[in-house]
């Protein structure tokens, strides 16, 4: 590479190097510049790198983990795999892939040991237990927040197992978290983050509003956390809306989510999603009007369910491809029957229980922070 530069002196007799116009090794130059840029990045972000971890959520989806775990070997930050897989075979394989790529694996036994090591098994009420049969993502996210502060870190990047992201984006998200705190969002390209009903509307060229910044890939400053995640569908939108007082988070960067069939096995998922959709629409309405007390009102939830019913009735009027049209008709009838049976008192009670749990969460969270700030170098994160 030395042939790229020529030594000379300027008119003030100061030594300098100048470009050699006869140099032809452009490929070698590009390689060198790339390496130098990486070194510069590492130096610039060294302090930030000590403050950030990444948590990757996975649950019985080996097709995703086999494809995406390898990207994390290039992460500038420690990466924790939080494996909620119920299948023992899947857990064993995820452990192997994680170790092959230098990732820190936490499954059910690792989680138990970690919380026991801190004397904080009371946290299971918020973290749940990894390896459950049912939906557990809200609890998994709470465990990610606990891991962050327990290991003495300030920032965490929450990421689903079907996301593709490059090293530069990770570094910049860390930089933004360090410089302004709060939350750093990303636009989700590829497969957009939406529900079954939401994807029906999208296929008709329409979008169900309100939309919010997704937790599919989200940077979080642990000092901005005051609430636990809700363990219901739409837990990310609900939590972030409450934490950020209804202000949407700027989506500065882009990540790609792998494609999946949004209507596959819809009968097994649509009721669960619908409950989360109703909770989300109610929370957004109450927060945007600065009337969070309404979340305890049965009358408020009666109105929210009524509005949701109107949205479901409109499915039949969407202009859709023939195959999807047939699915929409079936989903519409299924959900209208389901909505007729819903009790608004259930949503009022659910929100009351969640909001009343916040004090206990904050108490435990502060305790874990104290443990992390004093002993994080001793905490065994590679259980």
mmCIF file with all atom_site columns, N, CA, C and O in Angstrom, residues 334-368:
data_model
loop_
_atom_site.group_PDB
_atom_site.id
_atom_site.type_symbol
_atom_site.label_atom_id
_atom_site.label_alt_id
_atom_site.label_comp_id
_atom_site.label_asym_id
_atom_site.label_entity_id
_atom_site.label_seq_id
_atom_site.pdbx_PDB_ins_code
_atom_site.Cartn_x
_atom_site.Cartn_y
_atom_site.Cartn_z
_atom_site.occupancy
_atom_site.B_iso_or_equiv
_atom_site.pdbx_formal_charge
_atom_site.auth_seq_id
_atom_site.auth_comp_id
_atom_site.auth_asym_id
_atom_site.auth_atom_id
_atom_site.pdbx_PDB_model_num
ATOM 1   N N  . UNK A 1 334 ? -65.991 -14.476 12.465 1.00 0.00 ? 334 UNK A N  1
ATOM 2   C CA . UNK A 1 334 ? -65.427 -15.052 13.681 1.00 0.00 ? 334 UNK A CA 1
ATOM 3   C C  . UNK A 1 334 ? -65.243 -13.993 14.757 1.00 0.00 ? 334 UNK A C  1
ATOM 4   O O  . UNK A 1 334 ? -65.590 -14.196 15.929 1.00 0.00 ? 334 UNK A O  1
ATOM 5   N N  . UNK A 1 335 ? -64.702 -12.836 14.363 1.00 0.00 ? 335 UNK A N  1
ATOM 6   C CA . UNK A 1 335 ? -64.424 -11.790 15.343 1.00 0.00 ? 335 UNK A CA 1
ATOM 7   C C  . UNK A 1 335 ? -65.686 -11.063 15.796 1.00 0.00 ? 335 UNK A C  1
ATOM 8   O O  . UNK A 1 335 ? -65.786 -10.651 16.960 1.00 0.00 ? 335 UNK A O  1
ATOM 9   N N  . UNK A 1 336 ? -66.652 -10.894 14.911 1.00 0.00 ? 336 UNK A N  1
ATOM 10  C CA . UNK A 1 336 ? -67.907 -10.258 15.337 1.00 0.00 ? 336 UNK A CA 1
ATOM 11  C C  . UNK A 1 336 ? -68.594 -11.114 16.400 1.00 0.00 ? 336 UNK A C  1
ATOM 12  O O  . UNK A 1 336 ? -69.122 -10.584 17.392 1.00 0.00 ? 336 UNK A O  1
ATOM 13  N N  . UNK A 1 337 ? -68.591 -12.416 16.208 1.00 0.00 ? 337 UNK A N  1
ATOM 14  C CA . UNK A 1 337 ? -69.152 -13.316 17.227 1.00 0.00 ? 337 UNK A CA 1
ATOM 15  C C  . UNK A 1 337 ? -68.363 -13.216 18.526 1.00 0.00 ? 337 UNK A C  1
ATOM 16  O O  . UNK A 1 337 ? -68.935 -13.241 19.624 1.00 0.00 ? 337 UNK A O  1
ATOM 17  N N  . UNK A 1 338 ? -67.043 -13.105 18.383 1.00 0.00 ? 338 UNK A N  1
ATOM 18  C CA . UNK A 1 338 ? -66.184 -13.011 19.560 1.00 0.00 ? 338 UNK A CA 1
ATOM 19  C C  . UNK A 1 338 ? -66.429 -11.699 20.311 1.00 0.00 ? 338 UNK A C  1
ATOM 20  O O  . UNK A 1 338 ? -66.524 -11.695 21.554 1.00 0.00 ? 338 UNK A O  1
ATOM 21  N N  . UNK A 1 339 ? -66.547 -10.593 19.590 1.00 0.00 ? 339 UNK A N  1
ATOM 22  C CA . UNK A 1 339 ? -66.758 -9.298  20.223 1.00 0.00 ? 339 UNK A CA 1
ATOM 23  C C  . UNK A 1 339 ? -68.080 -9.236  20.983 1.00 0.00 ? 339 UNK A C  1
ATOM 24  O O  . UNK A 1 339 ? -68.195 -8.543  21.999 1.00 0.00 ? 339 UNK A O  1
ATOM 25  N N  . UNK A 1 340 ? -69.078 -9.963  20.499 1.00 0.00 ? 340 UNK A N  1
ATOM 26  C CA . UNK A 1 340 ? -70.372 -9.995  21.187 1.00 0.00 ? 340 UNK A CA 1
ATOM 27  C C  . UNK A 1 340 ? -70.253 -10.581 22.593 1.00 0.00 ? 340 UNK A C  1
ATOM 28  O O  . UNK A 1 340 ? -71.069 -10.283 23.474 1.00 0.00 ? 340 UNK A O  1
ATOM 29  N N  . UNK A 1 341 ? -69.225 -11.423 22.786 1.00 0.00 ? 341 UNK A N  1
ATOM 30  C CA . UNK A 1 341 ? -69.074 -12.116 24.070 1.00 0.00 ? 341 UNK A CA 1
ATOM 31  C C  . UNK A 1 341 ? -68.113 -11.397 25.030 1.00 0.00 ? 341 UNK A C  1
ATOM 32  O O  . UNK A 1 341 ? -67.975 -11.800 26.185 1.00 0.00 ? 341 UNK A O  1
ATOM 33  N N  . UNK A 1 342 ? -67.437 -10.382 24.542 1.00 0.00 ? 342 UNK A N  1
ATOM 34  C CA . UNK A 1 342 ? -66.440 -9.719  25.372 1.00 0.00 ? 342 UNK A CA 1
ATOM 35  C C  . UNK A 1 342 ? -67.091 -8.874  26.462 1.00 0.00 ? 342 UNK A C  1
ATOM 36  O O  . UNK A 1 342 ? -68.120 -8.226  26.248 1.00 0.00 ? 342 UNK A O  1
ATOM 37  N N  . UNK A 1 343 ? -66.460 -8.869  27.639 1.00 0.00 ? 343 UNK A N  1
ATOM 38  C CA . UNK A 1 343 ? -66.946 -8.125  28.787 1.00 0.00 ? 343 UNK A CA 1
ATOM 39  C C  . UNK A 1 343 ? -66.040 -6.915  29.003 1.00 0.00 ? 343 UNK A C  1
ATOM 40  O O  . UNK A 1 343 ? -64.831 -7.063  29.230 1.00 0.00 ? 343 UNK A O  1
ATOM 41  N N  . UNK A 1 344 ? -66.600 -5.729  28.942 1.00 0.00 ? 344 UNK A N  1
ATOM 42  C CA . UNK A 1 344 ? -65.798 -4.524  29.121 1.00 0.00 ? 344 UNK A CA 1
ATOM 43  C C  . UNK A 1 344 ? -65.157 -4.470  30.509 1.00 0.00 ? 344 UNK A C  1
ATOM 44  O O  . UNK A 1 344 ? -64.090 -3.863  30.686 1.00 0.00 ? 344 UNK A O  1
ATOM 45  N N  . UNK A 1 345 ? -65.793 -5.118  31.477 1.00 0.00 ? 345 UNK A N  1
ATOM 46  C CA . UNK A 1 345 ? -65.221 -5.156  32.829 1.00 0.00 ? 345 UNK A CA 1
ATOM 47  C C  . UNK A 1 345 ? -63.857 -5.848  32.828 1.00 0.00 ? 345 UNK A C  1
ATOM 48  O O  . UNK A 1 345 ? -62.961 -5.479  33.597 1.00 0.00 ? 345 UNK A O  1
ATOM 49  N N  . UNK A 1 346 ? -63.702 -6.832  31.947 1.00 0.00 ? 346 UNK A N  1
ATOM 50  C CA . UNK A 1 346 ? -62.422 -7.548  31.843 1.00 0.00 ? 346 UNK A CA 1
ATOM 51  C C  . UNK A 1 346 ? -61.283 -6.591  31.487 1.00 0.00 ? 346 UNK A C  1
ATOM 52  O O  . UNK A 1 346 ? -60.201 -6.660  32.084 1.00 0.00 ? 346 UNK A O  1
ATOM 53  N N  . UNK A 1 347 ? -61.527 -5.675  30.563 1.00 0.00 ? 347 UNK A N  1
ATOM 54  C CA . UNK A 1 347 ? -60.480 -4.746  30.133 1.00 0.00 ? 347 UNK A CA 1
ATOM 55  C C  . UNK A 1 347 ? -60.189 -3.715  31.216 1.00 0.00 ? 347 UNK A C  1
ATOM 56  O O  . UNK A 1 347 ? -59.029 -3.343  31.435 1.00 0.00 ? 347 UNK A O  1
ATOM 57  N N  . UNK A 1 348 ? -61.216 -3.279  31.906 1.00 0.00 ? 348 UNK A N  1
ATOM 58  C CA . UNK A 1 348 ? -61.024 -2.358  33.023 1.00 0.00 ? 348 UNK A CA 1
ATOM 59  C C  . UNK A 1 348 ? -60.192 -3.018  34.120 1.00 0.00 ? 348 UNK A C  1
ATOM 60  O O  . UNK A 1 348 ? -59.243 -2.424  34.642 1.00 0.00 ? 348 UNK A O  1
ATOM 61  N N  . UNK A 1 349 ? -60.540 -4.258  34.462 1.00 0.00 ? 349 UNK A N  1
ATOM 62  C CA . UNK A 1 349 ? -59.796 -4.982  35.497 1.00 0.00 ? 349 UNK A CA 1
ATOM 63  C C  . UNK A 1 349 ? -58.355 -5.246  35.076 1.00 0.00 ? 349 UNK A C  1
ATOM 64  O O  . UNK A 1 349 ? -57.432 -5.150  35.890 1.00 0.00 ? 349 UNK A O  1
ATOM 65  N N  . UNK A 1 350 ? -58.179 -5.591  33.798 1.00 0.00 ? 350 UNK A N  1
ATOM 66  C CA . UNK A 1 350 ? -56.835 -5.882  33.291 1.00 0.00 ? 350 UNK A CA 1
ATOM 67  C C  . UNK A 1 350 ? -55.935 -4.661  33.412 1.00 0.00 ? 350 UNK A C  1
ATOM 68  O O  . UNK A 1 350 ? -54.782 -4.762  33.856 1.00 0.00 ? 350 UNK A O  1
ATOM 69  N N  . UNK A 1 351 ? -56.448 -3.499  33.028 1.00 0.00 ? 351 UNK A N  1
ATOM 70  C CA . UNK A 1 351 ? -55.647 -2.283  33.108 1.00 0.00 ? 351 UNK A CA 1
ATOM 71  C C  . UNK A 1 351 ? -55.387 -1.879  34.554 1.00 0.00 ? 351 UNK A C  1
ATOM 72  O O  . UNK A 1 351 ? -54.288 -1.416  34.900 1.00 0.00 ? 351 UNK A O  1
ATOM 73  N N  . UNK A 1 352 ? -56.379 -2.052  35.412 1.00 0.00 ? 352 UNK A N  1
ATOM 74  C CA . UNK A 1 352 ? -56.182 -1.731  36.823 1.00 0.00 ? 352 UNK A CA 1
ATOM 75  C C  . UNK A 1 352 ? -55.080 -2.588  37.435 1.00 0.00 ? 352 UNK A C  1
ATOM 76  O O  . UNK A 1 352 ? -54.201 -2.097  38.145 1.00 0.00 ? 352 UNK A O  1
ATOM 77  N N  . UNK A 1 353 ? -55.130 -3.881  37.146 1.00 0.00 ? 353 UNK A N  1
ATOM 78  C CA . UNK A 1 353 ? -54.122 -4.794  37.677 1.00 0.00 ? 353 UNK A CA 1
ATOM 79  C C  . UNK A 1 353 ? -52.736 -4.418  37.186 1.00 0.00 ? 353 UNK A C  1
ATOM 80  O O  . UNK A 1 353 ? -51.767 -4.399  37.957 1.00 0.00 ? 353 UNK A O  1
ATOM 81  N N  . UNK A 1 354 ? -52.640 -4.107  35.898 1.00 0.00 ? 354 UNK A N  1
ATOM 82  C CA . UNK A 1 354 ? -51.353 -3.744  35.317 1.00 0.00 ? 354 UNK A CA 1
ATOM 83  C C  . UNK A 1 354 ? -50.797 -2.461  35.932 1.00 0.00 ? 354 UNK A C  1
ATOM 84  O O  . UNK A 1 354 ? -49.637 -2.414  36.380 1.00 0.00 ? 354 UNK A O  1
ATOM 85  N N  . UNK A 1 355 ? -51.610 -1.423  35.976 1.00 0.00 ? 355 UNK A N  1
ATOM 86  C CA . UNK A 1 355 ? -51.136 -0.124  36.472 1.00 0.00 ? 355 UNK A CA 1
ATOM 87  C C  . UNK A 1 355 ? -50.807 -0.181  37.967 1.00 0.00 ? 355 UNK A C  1
ATOM 88  O O  . UNK A 1 355 ? -49.868 0.468   38.430 1.00 0.00 ? 355 UNK A O  1
ATOM 89  N N  . UNK A 1 356 ? -51.552 -0.984  38.713 1.00 0.00 ? 356 UNK A N  1
ATOM 90  C CA . UNK A 1 356 ? -51.278 -1.106  40.147 1.00 0.00 ? 356 UNK A CA 1
ATOM 91  C C  . UNK A 1 356 ? -50.012 -1.920  40.424 1.00 0.00 ? 356 UNK A C  1
ATOM 92  O O  . UNK A 1 356 ? -49.460 -1.843  41.530 1.00 0.00 ? 356 UNK A O  1
ATOM 93  N N  . UNK A 1 357 ? -49.565 -2.673  39.430 1.00 0.00 ? 357 UNK A N  1
ATOM 94  C CA . UNK A 1 357 ? -48.333 -3.457  39.618 1.00 0.00 ? 357 UNK A CA 1
ATOM 95  C C  . UNK A 1 357 ? -47.084 -2.606  39.445 1.00 0.00 ? 357 UNK A C  1
ATOM 96  O O  . UNK A 1 357 ? -45.975 -3.046  39.763 1.00 0.00 ? 357 UNK A O  1
ATOM 97  N N  . UNK A 1 358 ? -47.251 -1.384  38.944 1.00 0.00 ? 358 UNK A N  1
ATOM 98  C CA . UNK A 1 358 ? -46.105 -0.547  38.590 1.00 0.00 ? 358 UNK A CA 1
ATOM 99  C C  . UNK A 1 358 ? -45.239 -0.208  39.797 1.00 0.00 ? 358 UNK A C  1
ATOM 100 O O  . UNK A 1 358 ? -44.002 -0.176  39.700 1.00 0.00 ? 358 UNK A O  1
ATOM 101 N N  . UNK A 1 359 ? -45.852 0.053   40.953 1.00 0.00 ? 359 UNK A N  1
ATOM 102 C CA . UNK A 1 359 ? -45.070 0.403   42.142 1.00 0.00 ? 359 UNK A CA 1
ATOM 103 C C  . UNK A 1 359 ? -44.147 -0.737  42.549 1.00 0.00 ? 359 UNK A C  1
ATOM 104 O O  . UNK A 1 359 ? -42.980 -0.521  42.894 1.00 0.00 ? 359 UNK A O  1
ATOM 105 N N  . UNK A 1 360 ? -44.679 -1.940  42.534 1.00 0.00 ? 360 UNK A N  1
ATOM 106 C CA . UNK A 1 360 ? -43.855 -3.102  42.898 1.00 0.00 ? 360 UNK A CA 1
ATOM 107 C C  . UNK A 1 360 ? -42.738 -3.320  41.879 1.00 0.00 ? 360 UNK A C  1
ATOM 108 O O  . UNK A 1 360 ? -41.593 -3.656  42.241 1.00 0.00 ? 360 UNK A O  1
ATOM 109 N N  . UNK A 1 361 ? -43.044 -3.118  40.589 1.00 0.00 ? 361 UNK A N  1
ATOM 110 C CA . UNK A 1 361 ? -42.021 -3.232  39.548 1.00 0.00 ? 361 UNK A CA 1
ATOM 111 C C  . UNK A 1 361 ? -40.887 -2.235  39.784 1.00 0.00 ? 361 UNK A C  1
ATOM 112 O O  . UNK A 1 361 ? -39.717 -2.590  39.743 1.00 0.00 ? 361 UNK A O  1
ATOM 113 N N  . UNK A 1 362 ? -41.246 -0.987  40.067 1.00 0.00 ? 362 UNK A N  1
ATOM 114 C CA . UNK A 1 362 ? -40.219 0.037   40.273 1.00 0.00 ? 362 UNK A CA 1
ATOM 115 C C  . UNK A 1 362 ? -39.344 -0.276  41.478 1.00 0.00 ? 362 UNK A C  1
ATOM 116 O O  . UNK A 1 362 ? -38.129 -0.056  41.455 1.00 0.00 ? 362 UNK A O  1
ATOM 117 N N  . UNK A 1 363 ? -39.962 -0.806  42.526 1.00 0.00 ? 363 UNK A N  1
ATOM 118 C CA . UNK A 1 363 ? -39.209 -1.164  43.726 1.00 0.00 ? 363 UNK A CA 1
ATOM 119 C C  . UNK A 1 363 ? -38.185 -2.257  43.416 1.00 0.00 ? 363 UNK A C  1
ATOM 120 O O  . UNK A 1 363 ? -37.005 -2.147  43.777 1.00 0.00 ? 363 UNK A O  1
ATOM 121 N N  . UNK A 1 364 ? -38.622 -3.304  42.716 1.00 0.00 ? 364 UNK A N  1
ATOM 122 C CA . UNK A 1 364 ? -37.718 -4.398  42.375 1.00 0.00 ? 364 UNK A CA 1
ATOM 123 C C  . UNK A 1 364 ? -36.668 -3.955  41.362 1.00 0.00 ? 364 UNK A C  1
ATOM 124 O O  . UNK A 1 364 ? -35.498 -4.347  41.437 1.00 0.00 ? 364 UNK A O  1
ATOM 125 N N  . UNK A 1 365 ? -37.077 -3.124  40.427 1.00 0.00 ? 365 UNK A N  1
ATOM 126 C CA . UNK A 1 365 ? -36.174 -2.638  39.380 1.00 0.00 ? 365 UNK A CA 1
ATOM 127 C C  . UNK A 1 365 ? -35.040 -1.808  39.990 1.00 0.00 ? 365 UNK A C  1
ATOM 128 O O  . UNK A 1 365 ? -33.870 -1.950  39.616 1.00 0.00 ? 365 UNK A O  1
ATOM 129 N N  . UNK A 1 366 ? -35.401 -0.943  40.927 1.00 0.00 ? 366 UNK A N  1
ATOM 130 C CA . UNK A 1 366 ? -34.373 -0.134  41.599 1.00 0.00 ? 366 UNK A CA 1
ATOM 131 C C  . UNK A 1 366 ? -33.409 -1.020  42.381 1.00 0.00 ? 366 UNK A C  1
ATOM 132 O O  . UNK A 1 366 ? -32.197 -0.764  42.410 1.00 0.00 ? 366 UNK A O  1
ATOM 133 N N  . UNK A 1 367 ? -33.936 -2.060  42.988 1.00 0.00 ? 367 UNK A N  1
ATOM 134 C CA . UNK A 1 367 ? -33.079 -2.976  43.754 1.00 0.00 ? 367 UNK A CA 1
ATOM 135 C C  . UNK A 1 367 ? -32.084 -3.677  42.839 1.00 0.00 ? 367 UNK A C  1
ATOM 136 O O  . UNK A 1 367 ? -30.899 -3.807  43.171 1.00 0.00 ? 367 UNK A O  1
ATOM 137 N N  . UNK A 1 368 ? -32.561 -4.127  41.679 1.00 0.00 ? 368 UNK A N  1
ATOM 138 C CA . UNK A 1 368 ? -31.666 -4.788  40.723 1.00 0.00 ? 368 UNK A CA 1
ATOM 139 C C  . UNK A 1 368 ? -30.617 -3.807  40.219 1.00 0.00 ? 368 UNK A C  1
ATOM 140 O O  . UNK A 1 368 ? -29.446 -4.167  40.038 1.00 0.00 ? 368 UNK A O  1
#
